[in-house]
Coordinates of C-alpha atoms in Angstrom, one line a residue:
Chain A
X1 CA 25.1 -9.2 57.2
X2 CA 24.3 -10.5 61.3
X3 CA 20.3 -8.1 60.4
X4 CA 19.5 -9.5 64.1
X5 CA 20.8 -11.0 66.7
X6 CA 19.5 -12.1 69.9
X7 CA 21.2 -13.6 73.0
X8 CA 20.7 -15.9 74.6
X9 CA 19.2 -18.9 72.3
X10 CA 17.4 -20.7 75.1
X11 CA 17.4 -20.6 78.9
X12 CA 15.7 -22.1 81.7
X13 CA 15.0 -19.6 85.0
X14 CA 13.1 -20.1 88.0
X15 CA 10.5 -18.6 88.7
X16 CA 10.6 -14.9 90.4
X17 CA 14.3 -14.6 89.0
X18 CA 15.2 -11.7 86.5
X19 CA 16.1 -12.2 83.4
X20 CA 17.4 -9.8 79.8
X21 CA 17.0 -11.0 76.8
X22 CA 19.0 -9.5 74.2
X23 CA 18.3 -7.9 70.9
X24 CA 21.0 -6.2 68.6
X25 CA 20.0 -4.9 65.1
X26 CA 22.8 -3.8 62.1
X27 CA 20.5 -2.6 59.8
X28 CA 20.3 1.3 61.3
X29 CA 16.1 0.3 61.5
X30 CA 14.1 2.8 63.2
X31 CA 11.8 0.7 64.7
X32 CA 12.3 -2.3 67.1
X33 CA 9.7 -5.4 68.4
X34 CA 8.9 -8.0 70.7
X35 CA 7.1 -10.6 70.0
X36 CA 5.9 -13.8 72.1
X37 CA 5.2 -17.0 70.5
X38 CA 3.0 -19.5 71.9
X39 CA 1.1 -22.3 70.6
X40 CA -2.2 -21.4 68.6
X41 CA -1.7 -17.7 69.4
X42 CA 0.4 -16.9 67.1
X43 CA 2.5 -13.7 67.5
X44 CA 1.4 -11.6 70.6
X45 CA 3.2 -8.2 70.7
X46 CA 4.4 -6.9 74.1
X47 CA 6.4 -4.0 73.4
X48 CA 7.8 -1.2 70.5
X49 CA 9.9 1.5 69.7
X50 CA 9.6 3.7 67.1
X51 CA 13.0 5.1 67.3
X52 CA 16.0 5.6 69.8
X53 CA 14.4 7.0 73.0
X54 CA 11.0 6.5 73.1
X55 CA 8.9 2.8 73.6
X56 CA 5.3 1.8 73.4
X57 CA 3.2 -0.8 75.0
X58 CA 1.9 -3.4 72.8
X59 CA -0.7 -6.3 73.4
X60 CA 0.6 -8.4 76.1
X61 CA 2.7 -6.0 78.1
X62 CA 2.7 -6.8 81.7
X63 CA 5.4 -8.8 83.5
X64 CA 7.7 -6.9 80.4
X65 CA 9.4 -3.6 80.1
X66 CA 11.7 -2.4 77.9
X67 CA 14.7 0.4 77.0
X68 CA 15.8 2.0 74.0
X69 CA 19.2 3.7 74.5
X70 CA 20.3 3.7 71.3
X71 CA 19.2 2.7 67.2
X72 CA 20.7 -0.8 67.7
X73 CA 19.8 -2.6 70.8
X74 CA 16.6 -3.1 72.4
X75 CA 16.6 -5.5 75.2
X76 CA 13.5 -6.7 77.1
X77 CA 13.5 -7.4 80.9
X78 CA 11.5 -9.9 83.3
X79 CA 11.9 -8.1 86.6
X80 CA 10.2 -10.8 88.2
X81 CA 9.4 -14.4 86.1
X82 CA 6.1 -16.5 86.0
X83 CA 5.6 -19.7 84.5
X84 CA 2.6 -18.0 81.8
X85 CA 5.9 -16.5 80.3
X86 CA 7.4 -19.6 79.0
X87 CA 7.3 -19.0 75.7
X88 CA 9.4 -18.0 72.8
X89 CA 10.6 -14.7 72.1
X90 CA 11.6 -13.1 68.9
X91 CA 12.9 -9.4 68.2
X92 CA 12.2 -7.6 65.2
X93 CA 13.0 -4.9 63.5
X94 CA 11.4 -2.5 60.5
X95 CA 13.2 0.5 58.9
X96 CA 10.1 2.7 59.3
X97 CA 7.3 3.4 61.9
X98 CA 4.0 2.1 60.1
X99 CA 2.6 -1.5 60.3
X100 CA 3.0 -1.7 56.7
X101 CA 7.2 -1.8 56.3
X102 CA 8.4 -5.5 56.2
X103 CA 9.3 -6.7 59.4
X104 CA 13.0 -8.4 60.0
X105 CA 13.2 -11.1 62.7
X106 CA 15.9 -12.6 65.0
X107 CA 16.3 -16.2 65.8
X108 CA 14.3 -16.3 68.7
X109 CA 15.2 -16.5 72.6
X110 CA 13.2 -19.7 73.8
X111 CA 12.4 -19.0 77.8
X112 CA 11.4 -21.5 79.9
X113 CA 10.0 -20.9 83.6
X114 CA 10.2 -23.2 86.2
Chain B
X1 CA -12.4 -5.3 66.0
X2 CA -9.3 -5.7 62.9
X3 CA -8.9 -9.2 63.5
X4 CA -6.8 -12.1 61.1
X5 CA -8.2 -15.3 61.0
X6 CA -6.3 -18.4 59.5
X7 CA -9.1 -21.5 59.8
X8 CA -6.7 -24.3 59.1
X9 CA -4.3 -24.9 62.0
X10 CA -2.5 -28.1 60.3
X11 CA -2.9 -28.8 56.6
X12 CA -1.1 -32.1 55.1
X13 CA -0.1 -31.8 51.4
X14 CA 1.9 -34.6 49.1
X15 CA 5.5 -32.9 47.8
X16 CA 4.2 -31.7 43.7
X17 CA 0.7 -31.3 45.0
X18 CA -0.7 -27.8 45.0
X19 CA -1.1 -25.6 48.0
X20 CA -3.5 -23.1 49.0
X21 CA -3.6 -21.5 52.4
X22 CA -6.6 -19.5 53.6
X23 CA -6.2 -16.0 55.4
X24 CA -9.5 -13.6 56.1
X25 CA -9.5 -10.9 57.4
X26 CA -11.3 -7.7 59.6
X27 CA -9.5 -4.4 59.0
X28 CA -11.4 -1.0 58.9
X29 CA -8.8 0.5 56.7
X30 CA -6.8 0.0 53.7
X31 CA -5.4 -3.2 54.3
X32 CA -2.0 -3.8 54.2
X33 CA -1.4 -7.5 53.4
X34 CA 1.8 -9.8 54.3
X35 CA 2.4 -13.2 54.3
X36 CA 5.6 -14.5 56.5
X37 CA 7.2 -17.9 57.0
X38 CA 8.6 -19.4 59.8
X39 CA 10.5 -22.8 59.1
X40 CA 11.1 -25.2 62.0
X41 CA 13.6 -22.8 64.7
X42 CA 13.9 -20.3 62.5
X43 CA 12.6 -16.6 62.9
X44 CA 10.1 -15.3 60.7
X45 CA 10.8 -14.2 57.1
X46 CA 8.8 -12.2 54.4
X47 CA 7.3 -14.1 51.4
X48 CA 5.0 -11.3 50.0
X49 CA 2.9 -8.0 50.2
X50 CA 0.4 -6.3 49.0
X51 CA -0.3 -2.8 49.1
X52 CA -2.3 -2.2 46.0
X53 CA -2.7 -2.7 42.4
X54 CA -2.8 -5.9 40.8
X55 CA -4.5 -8.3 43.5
X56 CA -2.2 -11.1 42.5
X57 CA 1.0 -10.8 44.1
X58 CA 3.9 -12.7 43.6
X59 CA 6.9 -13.9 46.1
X60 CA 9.4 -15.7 47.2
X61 CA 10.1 -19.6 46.7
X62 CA 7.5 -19.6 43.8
X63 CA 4.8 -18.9 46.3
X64 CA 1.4 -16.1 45.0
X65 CA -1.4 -14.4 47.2
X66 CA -4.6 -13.0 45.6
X67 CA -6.3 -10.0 47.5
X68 CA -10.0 -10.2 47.2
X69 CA -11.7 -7.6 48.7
X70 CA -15.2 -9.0 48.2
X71 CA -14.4 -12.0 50.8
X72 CA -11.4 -9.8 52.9
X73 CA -9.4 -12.5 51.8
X74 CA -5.7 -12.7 51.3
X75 CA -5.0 -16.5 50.5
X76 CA -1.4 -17.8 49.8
X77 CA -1.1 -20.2 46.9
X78 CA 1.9 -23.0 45.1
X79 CA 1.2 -24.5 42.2
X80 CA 4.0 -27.9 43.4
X81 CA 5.2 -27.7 47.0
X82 CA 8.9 -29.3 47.9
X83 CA 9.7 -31.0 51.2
X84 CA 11.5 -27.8 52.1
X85 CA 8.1 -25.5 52.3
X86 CA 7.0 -27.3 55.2
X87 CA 6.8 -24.4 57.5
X88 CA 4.5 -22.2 59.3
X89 CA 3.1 -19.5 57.5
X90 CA 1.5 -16.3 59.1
X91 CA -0.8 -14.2 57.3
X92 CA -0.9 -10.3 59.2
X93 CA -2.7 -7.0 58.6
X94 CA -1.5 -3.7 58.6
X95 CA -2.1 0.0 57.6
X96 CA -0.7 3.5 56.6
X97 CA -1.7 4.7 60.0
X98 CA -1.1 2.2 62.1
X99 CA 2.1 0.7 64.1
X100 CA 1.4 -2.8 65.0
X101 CA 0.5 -5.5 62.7
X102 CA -2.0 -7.9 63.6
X103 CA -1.2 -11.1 63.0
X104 CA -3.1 -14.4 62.5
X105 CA -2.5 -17.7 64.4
X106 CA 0.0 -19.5 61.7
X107 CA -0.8 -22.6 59.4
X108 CA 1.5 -25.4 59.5
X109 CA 2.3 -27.1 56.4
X110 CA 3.1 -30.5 56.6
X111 CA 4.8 -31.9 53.4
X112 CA 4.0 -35.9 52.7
X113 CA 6.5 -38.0 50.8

């Protein structure tokens, strides 16, 4: 079983490009995540979706925005890049809603802005 | 504010020595407790829960957490780590009501020869 992927593993980008970074899920999970990673912060979450349709800011949304056209994908655009988003990205997924279902994570996308 | 704090940023340990990672926490509800591993470029992966009952919890790769509400503590625990456990563990908070987990700032494990 894939559980999730994302796409692509790493990439460099300059600075006020765009940029999608890919998240596909096989498990038929309700809800979908994005976390950031960054050095002593540990997990930051910048956006949700609680099912196919509807999306919710977390705690470090700006510069972010995401879709949710369907259960399996959920992909996570930089309309316009900064360096303060290098970082790494991982998607996650949870079968139900609440904080307290375990959480299933991709690989991670690791971003870097120049 | 519900907050997770993890005090030790780095902790060094000798492979068969035992482990114990700290994890305190601020939560105004139920907690619910998780402990999650991330080894070196690797996503994140459960090692435990715990939602309720008995306070010591048992999970993956031989690893145990005790919930003690007294200290809103939720430390992880090995009795003999192996080279392969160096990693960095992430204690998080969440509850029946809410959607986001709150996470702490990770521990990495270093494993000594």
């Amino acid at each position: 079983t894939a559980g999730i992927t994302q796409a692509p593993t790493s990439q460099i980008l300059a600075a006020g490009r765009s940029m999608t970074l890919r998240c596909t899920q096989d498990m038929r999970h309700n809800a979908m995540y994005w976390y950031r990673q960054d050095l002593g912060l540990g997990l930051r979450l910048i956006h949700y979706s609680n099912t196919a349709g509807t999306t919710g800011k977390g705690e470090v949304p700006d510069g972010y925005s995401v879709s949710r056209a369907n259960t399996d994908d959920f992909p996570l655009t930089l309309a316009s890049a900064v360096p303060s988003q290098t970082s790494v990205y991982f998607c996650a997924s949870s079968a139900g809603v609440f904080s307290y279902n375990e959480q299933f994570f991709g690989p991670g996308t690791r971003l870097t802005v120049l | 504010a519900q907050s997770v704090t993890q005090p030790d940023i780095h902790i060094t340990v000798s492979e068969g020595a035992s482990l114990e990672l700290r994890c305190n926490y601020s939560y105004g509800a139920t907690p619910y407790l998780f402990w999650y591993v991330q080894s070196p470029g690797q996503g994140l992966q459960l090692l435990l829960k715990y939602f309720s009952g008995d306070t010591l919890v048992q999970g993956i790769k031989g690893f145990e957490a005790e919930f003690k509400r007294s200290q809103s503590s939720f430390n992880l625990r090995k009795p003999s780590v192996h080279w392969s456990d160096a990693a960095e563990y992430f204690c998080a908070v969440g509850a029946r009501s809410n959607y986001q987990l709150i996470w702490g700032a990770g521990t990495k494990l270093i494993i000594k020869p």
